[in-house]
Amino acid sequence: MRIVTFSNLKGGSAKTTSTLAVAAELARRGRAVLAVDLDPQATLTTSAGLEPGPAAASLLSGEGSAEDALARVADASGGATLSPGGALHVLPADRRLLRLERTAPVQLSRRLLAFVDLVEGDYDVAVIDTPPQASALVTAALASTDLVLVPVASGRGALDGLGDVVELTERFGTAPVTGAFVTRVNTSSLHDRELVEYVAGQVSGPDGGPSLKSFVRETVRVREAEMARVPVPFYAPASTAAQDYAALVDEVEILLDRAGD
């Protein structure tokens, strides 16, 4: 099983929306996906149509076992049509995660990886949503992952969060940033088009070109999906956002295959 962590230390980057959309698209394609919510705000949990819960906090605090956490994993497919073998499950979070901010990241990472080892045979991919600020939870996730993806929202200060994640990975020696992509893109805007090109060039792939070339266009369907508490690929599969996330997943699957080599 491969682990993909989404991180941006600046809020409003569409990080959680992107985490859930990629997870849902992978599930649509027949992958068994586990989404791990490590944000005390539990936005991924609620955006998937689930209620916040103590599963993640109990696991990472050591108060509950990996087996206990597995028993609290919830199905978030919501009756969506998935290819054979596909599944979307979520390890819920709640504000009890705030109590772990002073816990050593190495302890959190060890407990997280113990859980991953337990579910290794049940899932193909785990995706992790992290808090939008530097914390022990973010560092633990970055220390436990195969891929680090950074969504960058178009707008003022767009690049700040990407730079912060790169600095954090270098400071703690965790997995480096694998790729970055721009969200909320207005393709009629020269600024947005230039930002897409610039961000793509910040992270190189093995061939020397951009690691990721995809971007996600602005559309009201994303907001509607958030209000409906349904991942975009399930809510509006024909929308531009769903198409863009599908193109992103095409690239992510290549990165996952390379990580397995």
mmCIF file with all atom_site columns, C-alpha atoms in Angstrom, residues 52-261:
data_model
loop_
_atom_site.group_PDB
_atom_site.id
_atom_site.type_symbol
_atom_site.label_atom_id
_atom_site.label_alt_id
_atom_site.label_comp_id
_atom_site.label_asym_id
_atom_site.label_entity_id
_atom_site.label_seq_id
_atom_site.pdbx_PDB_ins_code
_atom_site.Cartn_x
_atom_site.Cartn_y
_atom_site.Cartn_z
_atom_site.occupancy
_atom_site.B_iso_or_equiv
_atom_site.pdbx_formal_charge
_atom_site.auth_seq_id
_atom_site.auth_comp_id
_atom_site.auth_asym_id
_atom_site.auth_atom_id
_atom_site.pdbx_PDB_model_num
ATOM 1   C CA . PRO A 1 52  ? -16.428 13.712 13.417  1.00 0.00 ? 52  PRO A CA 1
ATOM 2   C CA . GLY A 1 53  ? -15.115 11.085 15.773  1.00 0.00 ? 53  GLY A CA 1
ATOM 3   C CA . PRO A 1 54  ? -12.180 10.225 18.049  1.00 0.00 ? 54  PRO A CA 1
ATOM 4   C CA . ALA A 1 55  ? -10.655 7.459  15.915  1.00 0.00 ? 55  ALA A CA 1
ATOM 5   C CA . ALA A 1 56  ? -7.582  9.364  14.700  1.00 0.00 ? 56  ALA A CA 1
ATOM 6   C CA . ALA A 1 57  ? -6.884  11.036 18.049  1.00 0.00 ? 57  ALA A CA 1
ATOM 7   C CA . SER A 1 58  ? -7.307  7.803  19.975  1.00 0.00 ? 58  SER A CA 1
ATOM 8   C CA . LEU A 1 59  ? -4.922  5.990  17.628  1.00 0.00 ? 59  LEU A CA 1
ATOM 9   C CA . LEU A 1 60  ? -2.193  8.626  17.633  1.00 0.00 ? 60  LEU A CA 1
ATOM 10  C CA . SER A 1 61  ? -2.390  9.285  21.376  1.00 0.00 ? 61  SER A CA 1
ATOM 11  C CA . GLY A 1 62  ? -1.806  5.622  22.110  1.00 0.00 ? 62  GLY A CA 1
ATOM 12  C CA . GLU A 1 63  ? -5.047  5.418  24.064  1.00 0.00 ? 63  GLU A CA 1
ATOM 13  C CA . GLY A 1 64  ? -6.512  3.113  21.417  1.00 0.00 ? 64  GLY A CA 1
ATOM 14  C CA . SER A 1 65  ? -4.921  0.326  19.440  1.00 0.00 ? 65  SER A CA 1
ATOM 15  C CA . ALA A 1 66  ? -4.583  0.061  15.680  1.00 0.00 ? 66  ALA A CA 1
ATOM 16  C CA . GLU A 1 67  ? -7.314  -2.563 15.810  1.00 0.00 ? 67  GLU A CA 1
ATOM 17  C CA . ASP A 1 68  ? -9.606  -0.129 17.630  1.00 0.00 ? 68  ASP A CA 1
ATOM 18  C CA . ALA A 1 69  ? -8.978  2.477  14.938  1.00 0.00 ? 69  ALA A CA 1
ATOM 19  C CA . LEU A 1 70  ? -9.733  -0.005 12.190  1.00 0.00 ? 70  LEU A CA 1
ATOM 20  C CA . ALA A 1 71  ? -13.082 -0.777 13.811  1.00 0.00 ? 71  ALA A CA 1
ATOM 21  C CA . ARG A 1 72  ? -13.972 2.934  13.576  1.00 0.00 ? 72  ARG A CA 1
ATOM 22  C CA . VAL A 1 73  ? -13.164 3.317  9.881   1.00 0.00 ? 73  VAL A CA 1
ATOM 23  C CA . ALA A 1 74  ? -16.318 4.409  8.027   1.00 0.00 ? 74  ALA A CA 1
ATOM 24  C CA . ASP A 1 75  ? -17.492 3.797  4.459   1.00 0.00 ? 75  ASP A CA 1
ATOM 25  C CA . ALA A 1 76  ? -17.686 7.078  2.524   1.00 0.00 ? 76  ALA A CA 1
ATOM 26  C CA . SER A 1 77  ? -18.625 5.748  -0.902  1.00 0.00 ? 77  SER A CA 1
ATOM 27  C CA . GLY A 1 78  ? -22.209 6.921  -0.408  1.00 0.00 ? 78  GLY A CA 1
ATOM 28  C CA . GLY A 1 79  ? -23.622 4.545  -2.996  1.00 0.00 ? 79  GLY A CA 1
ATOM 29  C CA . ALA A 1 80  ? -21.367 5.899  -5.774  1.00 0.00 ? 80  ALA A CA 1
ATOM 30  C CA . THR A 1 81  ? -20.663 3.615  -8.711  1.00 0.00 ? 81  THR A CA 1
ATOM 31  C CA . LEU A 1 82  ? -17.150 2.242  -8.324  1.00 0.00 ? 82  LEU A CA 1
ATOM 32  C CA . SER A 1 83  ? -15.175 -0.139 -10.507 1.00 0.00 ? 83  SER A CA 1
ATOM 33  C CA . PRO A 1 84  ? -14.719 -3.653 -9.090  1.00 0.00 ? 84  PRO A CA 1
ATOM 34  C CA . GLY A 1 85  ? -12.388 -3.587 -6.099  1.00 0.00 ? 85  GLY A CA 1
ATOM 35  C CA . GLY A 1 86  ? -12.986 0.107  -5.479  1.00 0.00 ? 86  GLY A CA 1
ATOM 36  C CA . ALA A 1 87  ? -13.713 1.441  -1.987  1.00 0.00 ? 87  ALA A CA 1
ATOM 37  C CA . LEU A 1 88  ? -13.495 4.740  -0.140  1.00 0.00 ? 88  LEU A CA 1
ATOM 38  C CA . HIS A 1 89  ? -13.174 4.539  3.627   1.00 0.00 ? 89  HIS A CA 1
ATOM 39  C CA . VAL A 1 90  ? -12.320 7.281  6.123   1.00 0.00 ? 90  VAL A CA 1
ATOM 40  C CA . LEU A 1 91  ? -10.572 7.283  9.489   1.00 0.00 ? 91  LEU A CA 1
ATOM 41  C CA . PRO A 1 92  ? -12.517 10.125 11.153  1.00 0.00 ? 92  PRO A CA 1
ATOM 42  C CA . ALA A 1 93  ? -11.031 12.999 13.130  1.00 0.00 ? 93  ALA A CA 1
ATOM 43  C CA . ASP A 1 94  ? -12.253 15.531 15.653  1.00 0.00 ? 94  ASP A CA 1
ATOM 44  C CA . ARG A 1 95  ? -10.863 18.334 17.786  1.00 0.00 ? 95  ARG A CA 1
ATOM 45  C CA . ARG A 1 96  ? -9.277  15.876 20.210  1.00 0.00 ? 96  ARG A CA 1
ATOM 46  C CA . LEU A 1 97  ? -6.340  15.864 17.790  1.00 0.00 ? 97  LEU A CA 1
ATOM 47  C CA . LEU A 1 98  ? -5.428  19.285 19.206  1.00 0.00 ? 98  LEU A CA 1
ATOM 48  C CA . ARG A 1 99  ? -4.182  17.537 22.348  1.00 0.00 ? 99  ARG A CA 1
ATOM 49  C CA . LEU A 1 100 ? -1.374  15.951 20.336  1.00 0.00 ? 100 LEU A CA 1
ATOM 50  C CA . GLU A 1 101 ? 0.347   19.152 19.250  1.00 0.00 ? 101 GLU A CA 1
ATOM 51  C CA . ARG A 1 102 ? 3.100   18.697 21.844  1.00 0.00 ? 102 ARG A CA 1
ATOM 52  C CA . THR A 1 103 ? 3.608   15.004 21.177  1.00 0.00 ? 103 THR A CA 1
ATOM 53  C CA . ALA A 1 104 ? 6.869   14.072 19.488  1.00 0.00 ? 104 ALA A CA 1
ATOM 54  C CA . PRO A 1 105 ? 6.279   13.595 15.746  1.00 0.00 ? 105 PRO A CA 1
ATOM 55  C CA . VAL A 1 106 ? 8.313   10.378 15.814  1.00 0.00 ? 106 VAL A CA 1
ATOM 56  C CA . GLN A 1 107 ? 5.804   8.858  18.253  1.00 0.00 ? 107 GLN A CA 1
ATOM 57  C CA . LEU A 1 108 ? 2.856   9.932  16.127  1.00 0.00 ? 108 LEU A CA 1
ATOM 58  C CA . SER A 1 109 ? 4.512   8.580  12.990  1.00 0.00 ? 109 SER A CA 1
ATOM 59  C CA . ARG A 1 110 ? 5.243   5.254  14.659  1.00 0.00 ? 110 ARG A CA 1
ATOM 60  C CA . ARG A 1 111 ? 1.602   4.826  15.683  1.00 0.00 ? 111 ARG A CA 1
ATOM 61  C CA . LEU A 1 112 ? 0.355   5.904  12.267  1.00 0.00 ? 112 LEU A CA 1
ATOM 62  C CA . LEU A 1 113 ? 2.631   3.428  10.494  1.00 0.00 ? 113 LEU A CA 1
ATOM 63  C CA . ALA A 1 114 ? 1.548   0.651  12.847  1.00 0.00 ? 114 ALA A CA 1
ATOM 64  C CA . PHE A 1 115 ? -2.008  1.293  11.699  1.00 0.00 ? 115 PHE A CA 1
ATOM 65  C CA . VAL A 1 116 ? -0.910  1.334  8.053   1.00 0.00 ? 116 VAL A CA 1
ATOM 66  C CA . ASP A 1 117 ? 0.824   -2.007 8.547   1.00 0.00 ? 117 ASP A CA 1
ATOM 67  C CA . LEU A 1 118 ? -2.384  -3.442 9.983   1.00 0.00 ? 118 LEU A CA 1
ATOM 68  C CA . VAL A 1 119 ? -4.498  -2.422 6.971   1.00 0.00 ? 119 VAL A CA 1
ATOM 69  C CA . GLU A 1 120 ? -1.815  -3.157 4.368   1.00 0.00 ? 120 GLU A CA 1
ATOM 70  C CA . GLY A 1 121 ? -3.777  -6.039 2.879   1.00 0.00 ? 121 GLY A CA 1
ATOM 71  C CA . ASP A 1 122 ? -7.104  -4.195 2.819   1.00 0.00 ? 122 ASP A CA 1
ATOM 72  C CA . TYR A 1 123 ? -6.227  -1.056 0.853   1.00 0.00 ? 123 TYR A CA 1
ATOM 73  C CA . ASP A 1 124 ? -4.220  -0.097 -2.203  1.00 0.00 ? 124 ASP A CA 1
ATOM 74  C CA . VAL A 1 125 ? -3.695  3.546  -1.277  1.00 0.00 ? 125 VAL A CA 1
ATOM 75  C CA . ALA A 1 126 ? -3.937  5.691  1.839   1.00 0.00 ? 126 ALA A CA 1
ATOM 76  C CA . VAL A 1 127 ? -4.379  9.461  1.461   1.00 0.00 ? 127 VAL A CA 1
ATOM 77  C CA . ILE A 1 128 ? -3.727  11.765 4.403   1.00 0.00 ? 128 ILE A CA 1
ATOM 78  C CA . ASP A 1 129 ? -5.244  15.199 4.940   1.00 0.00 ? 129 ASP A CA 1
ATOM 79  C CA . THR A 1 130 ? -3.159  17.402 7.231   1.00 0.00 ? 130 THR A CA 1
ATOM 80  C CA . PRO A 1 131 ? -3.773  20.621 9.174   1.00 0.00 ? 131 PRO A CA 1
ATOM 81  C CA . PRO A 1 132 ? -3.145  23.948 7.362   1.00 0.00 ? 132 PRO A CA 1
ATOM 82  C CA . GLN A 1 133 ? -0.347  24.993 9.707   1.00 0.00 ? 133 GLN A CA 1
ATOM 83  C CA . ALA A 1 134 ? 2.974   23.626 10.907  1.00 0.00 ? 134 ALA A CA 1
ATOM 84  C CA . SER A 1 135 ? 2.386   21.093 13.663  1.00 0.00 ? 135 SER A CA 1
ATOM 85  C CA . ALA A 1 136 ? 3.503   17.748 15.016  1.00 0.00 ? 136 ALA A CA 1
ATOM 86  C CA . LEU A 1 137 ? 0.647   16.143 13.067  1.00 0.00 ? 137 LEU A CA 1
ATOM 87  C CA . VAL A 1 138 ? 1.928   17.539 9.769   1.00 0.00 ? 138 VAL A CA 1
ATOM 88  C CA . THR A 1 139 ? 5.502   16.472 10.479  1.00 0.00 ? 139 THR A CA 1
ATOM 89  C CA . ALA A 1 140 ? 4.358   12.981 11.461  1.00 0.00 ? 140 ALA A CA 1
ATOM 90  C CA . ALA A 1 141 ? 2.387   12.616 8.233   1.00 0.00 ? 141 ALA A CA 1
ATOM 91  C CA . LEU A 1 142 ? 5.313   13.826 6.126   1.00 0.00 ? 142 LEU A CA 1
ATOM 92  C CA . ALA A 1 143 ? 7.569   11.339 7.907   1.00 0.00 ? 143 ALA A CA 1
ATOM 93  C CA . SER A 1 144 ? 5.193   8.457  7.149   1.00 0.00 ? 144 SER A CA 1
ATOM 94  C CA . THR A 1 145 ? 4.417   8.946  3.477   1.00 0.00 ? 145 THR A CA 1
ATOM 95  C CA . ASP A 1 146 ? 5.553   7.935  0.009   1.00 0.00 ? 146 ASP A CA 1
ATOM 96  C CA . LEU A 1 147 ? 4.298   11.011 -1.866  1.00 0.00 ? 147 LEU A CA 1
ATOM 97  C CA . VAL A 1 148 ? 3.816   14.626 -0.766  1.00 0.00 ? 148 VAL A CA 1
ATOM 98  C CA . LEU A 1 149 ? 1.448   16.690 -2.914  1.00 0.00 ? 149 LEU A CA 1
ATOM 99  C CA . VAL A 1 150 ? 0.898   20.419 -2.401  1.00 0.00 ? 150 VAL A CA 1
ATOM 100 C CA . PRO A 1 151 ? -2.232  22.125 -3.753  1.00 0.00 ? 151 PRO A CA 1
ATOM 101 C CA . VAL A 1 152 ? -1.748  25.834 -4.384  1.00 0.00 ? 152 VAL A CA 1
ATOM 102 C CA . ALA A 1 153 ? -4.826  28.043 -4.687  1.00 0.00 ? 153 ALA A CA 1
ATOM 103 C CA . SER A 1 154 ? -4.737  30.832 -7.232  1.00 0.00 ? 154 SER A CA 1
ATOM 104 C CA . GLY A 1 155 ? -4.664  34.242 -5.574  1.00 0.00 ? 155 GLY A CA 1
ATOM 105 C CA . ARG A 1 156 ? -2.580  36.533 -3.415  1.00 0.00 ? 156 ARG A CA 1
ATOM 106 C CA . GLY A 1 157 ? 0.165   34.748 -1.488  1.00 0.00 ? 157 GLY A CA 1
ATOM 107 C CA . ALA A 1 158 ? -0.490  31.556 -3.416  1.00 0.00 ? 158 ALA A CA 1
ATOM 108 C CA . LEU A 1 159 ? 3.103   30.355 -3.276  1.00 0.00 ? 159 LEU A CA 1
ATOM 109 C CA . ASP A 1 160 ? 3.674   30.944 0.437   1.00 0.00 ? 160 ASP A CA 1
ATOM 110 C CA . GLY A 1 161 ? 2.224   27.599 1.494   1.00 0.00 ? 161 GLY A CA 1
ATOM 111 C CA . LEU A 1 162 ? 4.281   25.649 -1.034  1.00 0.00 ? 162 LEU A CA 1
ATOM 112 C CA . GLY A 1 163 ? 7.495   27.249 0.152   1.00 0.00 ? 163 GLY A CA 1
ATOM 113 C CA . ASP A 1 164 ? 6.589   26.524 3.762   1.00 0.00 ? 164 ASP A CA 1
ATOM 114 C CA . VAL A 1 165 ? 6.026   22.821 3.051   1.00 0.00 ? 165 VAL A CA 1
ATOM 115 C CA . VAL A 1 166 ? 9.324   22.543 1.160   1.00 0.00 ? 166 VAL A CA 1
ATOM 116 C CA . GLU A 1 167 ? 11.117  24.214 4.078   1.00 0.00 ? 167 GLU A CA 1
ATOM 117 C CA . LEU A 1 168 ? 9.429   21.904 6.584   1.00 0.00 ? 168 LEU A CA 1
ATOM 118 C CA . THR A 1 169 ? 10.407  18.751 4.693   1.00 0.00 ? 169 THR A CA 1
ATOM 119 C CA . GLU A 1 170 ? 13.998  19.942 4.438   1.00 0.00 ? 170 GLU A CA 1
ATOM 120 C CA . ARG A 1 171 ? 14.188  20.954 8.097   1.00 0.00 ? 171 ARG A CA 1
ATOM 121 C CA . PHE A 1 172 ? 12.968  17.606 9.427   1.00 0.00 ? 172 PHE A CA 1
ATOM 122 C CA . GLY A 1 173 ? 14.357  15.377 6.680   1.00 0.00 ? 173 GLY A CA 1
ATOM 123 C CA . THR A 1 174 ? 10.997  13.867 5.796   1.00 0.00 ? 174 THR A CA 1
ATOM 124 C CA . ALA A 1 175 ? 9.811   12.782 2.358   1.00 0.00 ? 175 ALA A CA 1
ATOM 125 C CA . PRO A 1 176 ? 10.376  15.678 -0.074  1.00 0.00 ? 176 PRO A CA 1
ATOM 126 C CA . VAL A 1 177 ? 7.598   17.376 -1.994  1.00 0.00 ? 177 VAL A CA 1
ATOM 127 C CA . THR A 1 178 ? 6.673   15.105 -4.900  1.00 0.00 ? 178 THR A CA 1
ATOM 128 C CA . GLY A 1 179 ? 4.489   17.506 -6.848  1.00 0.00 ? 179 GLY A CA 1
ATOM 129 C CA . ALA A 1 180 ? 2.453   20.710 -6.691  1.00 0.00 ? 180 ALA A CA 1
ATOM 130 C CA . PHE A 1 181 ? -0.650  21.810 -8.579  1.00 0.00 ? 181 PHE A CA 1
ATOM 131 C CA . VAL A 1 182 ? -2.838  24.907 -8.750  1.00 0.00 ? 182 VAL A CA 1
ATOM 132 C CA . THR A 1 183 ? -6.518  24.944 -7.773  1.00 0.00 ? 183 THR A CA 1
ATOM 133 C CA . ARG A 1 184 ? -9.321  27.457 -8.419  1.00 0.00 ? 184 ARG A CA 1
ATOM 134 C CA . VAL A 1 185 ? -7.825  28.404 -11.766 1.00 0.00 ? 185 VAL A CA 1
ATOM 135 C CA . ASN A 1 186 ? -9.518  30.913 -14.065 1.00 0.00 ? 186 ASN A CA 1
ATOM 136 C CA . THR A 1 187 ? -8.119  29.958 -17.462 1.00 0.00 ? 187 THR A CA 1
ATOM 137 C CA . SER A 1 188 ? -9.082  33.353 -18.924 1.00 0.00 ? 188 SER A CA 1
ATOM 138 C CA . SER A 1 189 ? -6.691  35.027 -16.477 1.00 0.00 ? 189 SER A CA 1
ATOM 139 C CA . LEU A 1 190 ? -3.099  35.523 -17.658 1.00 0.00 ? 190 LEU A CA 1
ATOM 140 C CA . HIS A 1 191 ? -1.987  35.570 -14.015 1.00 0.00 ? 191 HIS A CA 1
ATOM 141 C CA . ASP A 1 192 ? -3.542  32.162 -13.377 1.00 0.00 ? 192 ASP A CA 1
ATOM 142 C CA . ARG A 1 193 ? -2.067  30.652 -16.518 1.00 0.00 ? 193 ARG A CA 1
ATOM 143 C CA . GLU A 1 194 ? 1.378   31.920 -15.583 1.00 0.00 ? 194 GLU A CA 1
ATOM 144 C CA . LEU A 1 195 ? 0.939   30.630 -12.024 1.00 0.00 ? 195 LEU A CA 1
ATOM 145 C CA . VAL A 1 196 ? 0.062   27.149 -13.314 1.00 0.00 ? 196 VAL A CA 1
ATOM 146 C CA . GLU A 1 197 ? 3.232   27.075 -15.407 1.00 0.00 ? 197 GLU A CA 1
ATOM 147 C CA . TYR A 1 198 ? 5.382   28.441 -12.603 1.00 0.00 ? 198 TYR A CA 1
ATOM 148 C CA . VAL A 1 199 ? 4.098   26.033 -9.939  1.00 0.00 ? 199 VAL A CA 1
ATOM 149 C CA . ALA A 1 200 ? 4.492   23.053 -12.250 1.00 0.00 ? 200 ALA A CA 1
ATOM 150 C CA . GLY A 1 201 ? 8.128   23.996 -12.746 1.00 0.00 ? 201 GLY A CA 1
ATOM 151 C CA . GLN A 1 202 ? 8.882   24.125 -9.020  1.00 0.00 ? 202 GLN A CA 1
ATOM 152 C CA . VAL A 1 203 ? 8.944   20.329 -8.621  1.00 0.00 ? 203 VAL A CA 1
ATOM 153 C CA . SER A 1 204 ? 10.714  18.222 -11.231 1.00 0.00 ? 204 SER A CA 1
ATOM 154 C CA . GLY A 1 205 ? 9.957   14.629 -12.069 1.00 0.00 ? 205 GLY A CA 1
ATOM 155 C CA . PRO A 1 206 ? 12.516  11.893 -12.845 1.00 0.00 ? 206 PRO A CA 1
ATOM 156 C CA . ASP A 1 207 ? 12.662  12.980 -16.497 1.00 0.00 ? 207 ASP A CA 1
ATOM 157 C CA . GLY A 1 208 ? 13.556  16.562 -15.558 1.00 0.00 ? 208 GLY A CA 1
ATOM 158 C CA . GLY A 1 209 ? 10.160  17.934 -16.561 1.00 0.00 ? 209 GLY A CA 1
ATOM 159 C CA . PRO A 1 210 ? 7.384   19.008 -14.182 1.00 0.00 ? 210 PRO A CA 1
ATOM 160 C CA . SER A 1 211 ? 6.316   16.290 -11.766 1.00 0.00 ? 211 SER A CA 1
ATOM 161 C CA . LEU A 1 212 ? 2.691   17.335 -12.240 1.00 0.00 ? 212 LEU A CA 1
ATOM 162 C CA . LYS A 1 213 ? 1.184   19.322 -15.098 1.00 0.00 ? 213 LYS A CA 1
ATOM 163 C CA . SER A 1 214 ? -2.474  19.169 -14.053 1.00 0.00 ? 214 SER A CA 1
ATOM 164 C CA . PHE A 1 215 ? -4.447  22.010 -12.512 1.00 0.00 ? 215 PHE A CA 1
ATOM 165 C CA . VAL A 1 216 ? -8.022  22.384 -11.285 1.00 0.00 ? 216 VAL A CA 1
ATOM 166 C CA . ARG A 1 217 ? -10.342 24.992 -12.747 1.00 0.00 ? 217 ARG A CA 1
ATOM 167 C CA . GLU A 1 218 ? -12.681 27.157 -10.693 1.00 0.00 ? 218 GLU A CA 1
ATOM 168 C CA . THR A 1 219 ? -16.291 25.967 -10.792 1.00 0.00 ? 219 THR A CA 1
ATOM 169 C CA . VAL A 1 220 ? -19.397 26.329 -8.656  1.00 0.00 ? 220 VAL A CA 1
ATOM 170 C CA . ARG A 1 221 ? -19.705 22.534 -8.603  1.00 0.00 ? 221 ARG A CA 1
ATOM 171 C CA . VAL A 1 222 ? -16.917 22.327 -6.038  1.00 0.00 ? 222 VAL A CA 1
ATOM 172 C CA . ARG A 1 223 ? -18.825 24.545 -3.620  1.00 0.00 ? 223 ARG A CA 1
ATOM 173 C CA . GLU A 1 224 ? -22.020 22.600 -4.259  1.00 0.00 ? 224 GLU A CA 1
ATOM 174 C CA . ALA A 1 225 ? -20.239 19.326 -3.542  1.00 0.00 ? 225 ALA A CA 1
ATOM 175 C CA . GLU A 1 226 ? -18.869 20.720 -0.296  1.00 0.00 ? 226 GLU A CA 1
ATOM 176 C CA . MET A 1 227 ? -22.360 21.823 0.771   1.00 0.00 ? 227 MET A CA 1
ATOM 177 C CA . ALA A 1 228 ? -23.757 18.409 -0.161  1.00 0.00 ? 228 ALA A CA 1
ATOM 178 C CA . ARG A 1 229 ? -20.902 16.695 1.727   1.00 0.00 ? 229 ARG A CA 1
ATOM 179 C CA . VAL A 1 230 ? -20.054 14.545 -1.279  1.00 0.00 ? 230 VAL A CA 1
ATOM 180 C CA . PRO A 1 231 ? -16.660 14.281 -3.064  1.00 0.00 ? 231 PRO A CA 1
ATOM 181 C CA . VAL A 1 232 ? -16.633 16.159 -6.380  1.00 0.00 ? 232 VAL A CA 1
ATOM 182 C CA . PRO A 1 233 ? -16.086 13.042 -8.557  1.00 0.00 ? 233 PRO A CA 1
ATOM 183 C CA . PHE A 1 234 ? -19.193 11.481 -6.984  1.00 0.00 ? 234 PHE A CA 1
ATOM 184 C CA . TYR A 1 235 ? -21.314 14.638 -6.909  1.00 0.00 ? 235 TYR A CA 1
ATOM 185 C CA . ALA A 1 236 ? -20.676 15.991 -10.409 1.00 0.00 ? 236 ALA A CA 1
ATOM 186 C CA . PRO A 1 237 ? -18.559 13.550 -12.434 1.00 0.00 ? 237 PRO A CA 1
ATOM 187 C CA . ALA A 1 238 ? -19.051 15.547 -15.646 1.00 0.00 ? 238 ALA A CA 1
ATOM 188 C CA . SER A 1 239 ? -17.945 18.868 -14.111 1.00 0.00 ? 239 SER A CA 1
ATOM 189 C CA . THR A 1 240 ? -14.726 20.579 -15.108 1.00 0.00 ? 240 THR A CA 1
ATOM 190 C CA . ALA A 1 241 ? -13.357 20.070 -11.591 1.00 0.00 ? 241 ALA A CA 1
ATOM 191 C CA . ALA A 1 242 ? -14.036 16.321 -11.703 1.00 0.00 ? 242 ALA A CA 1
ATOM 192 C CA . GLN A 1 243 ? -12.391 16.128 -15.134 1.00 0.00 ? 243 GLN A CA 1
ATOM 193 C CA . ASP A 1 244 ? -9.391  18.059 -13.841 1.00 0.00 ? 244 ASP A CA 1
ATOM 194 C CA . TYR A 1 245 ? -9.048  15.841 -10.791 1.00 0.00 ? 245 TYR A CA 1
ATOM 195 C CA . ALA A 1 246 ? -9.263  12.804 -13.090 1.00 0.00 ? 246 ALA A CA 1
ATOM 196 C CA . ALA A 1 247 ? -6.338  14.211 -15.097 1.00 0.00 ? 247 ALA A CA 1
ATOM 197 C CA . LEU A 1 248 ? -4.464  14.802 -11.833 1.00 0.00 ? 248 LEU A CA 1
ATOM 198 C CA . VAL A 1 249 ? -5.106  11.210 -10.753 1.00 0.00 ? 249 VAL A CA 1
ATOM 199 C CA . ASP A 1 250 ? -3.700  10.004 -14.085 1.00 0.00 ? 250 ASP A CA 1
ATOM 200 C CA . GLU A 1 251 ? -0.434  11.639 -13.042 1.00 0.00 ? 251 GLU A CA 1
ATOM 201 C CA . VAL A 1 252 ? -0.689  10.526 -9.411  1.00 0.00 ? 252 VAL A CA 1
ATOM 202 C CA . GLU A 1 253 ? -1.055  6.905  -10.491 1.00 0.00 ? 253 GLU A CA 1
ATOM 203 C CA . ILE A 1 254 ? 2.188   7.188  -12.430 1.00 0.00 ? 254 ILE A CA 1
ATOM 204 C CA . LEU A 1 255 ? 3.890   8.561  -9.318  1.00 0.00 ? 255 LEU A CA 1
ATOM 205 C CA . LEU A 1 256 ? 2.413   5.730  -7.235  1.00 0.00 ? 256 LEU A CA 1
ATOM 206 C CA . ASP A 1 257 ? 3.763   3.154  -9.674  1.00 0.00 ? 257 ASP A CA 1
ATOM 207 C CA . ARG A 1 258 ? 7.204   4.754  -9.532  1.00 0.00 ? 258 ARG A CA 1
ATOM 208 C CA . ALA A 1 259 ? 7.099   4.758  -5.726  1.00 0.00 ? 259 ALA A CA 1
ATOM 209 C CA . GLY A 1 260 ? 6.506   1.026  -5.851  1.00 0.00 ? 260 GLY A CA 1
ATOM 210 C CA . ASP A 1 261 ? 9.566   0.352  -8.011  1.00 0.00 ? 261 ASP A CA 1
#
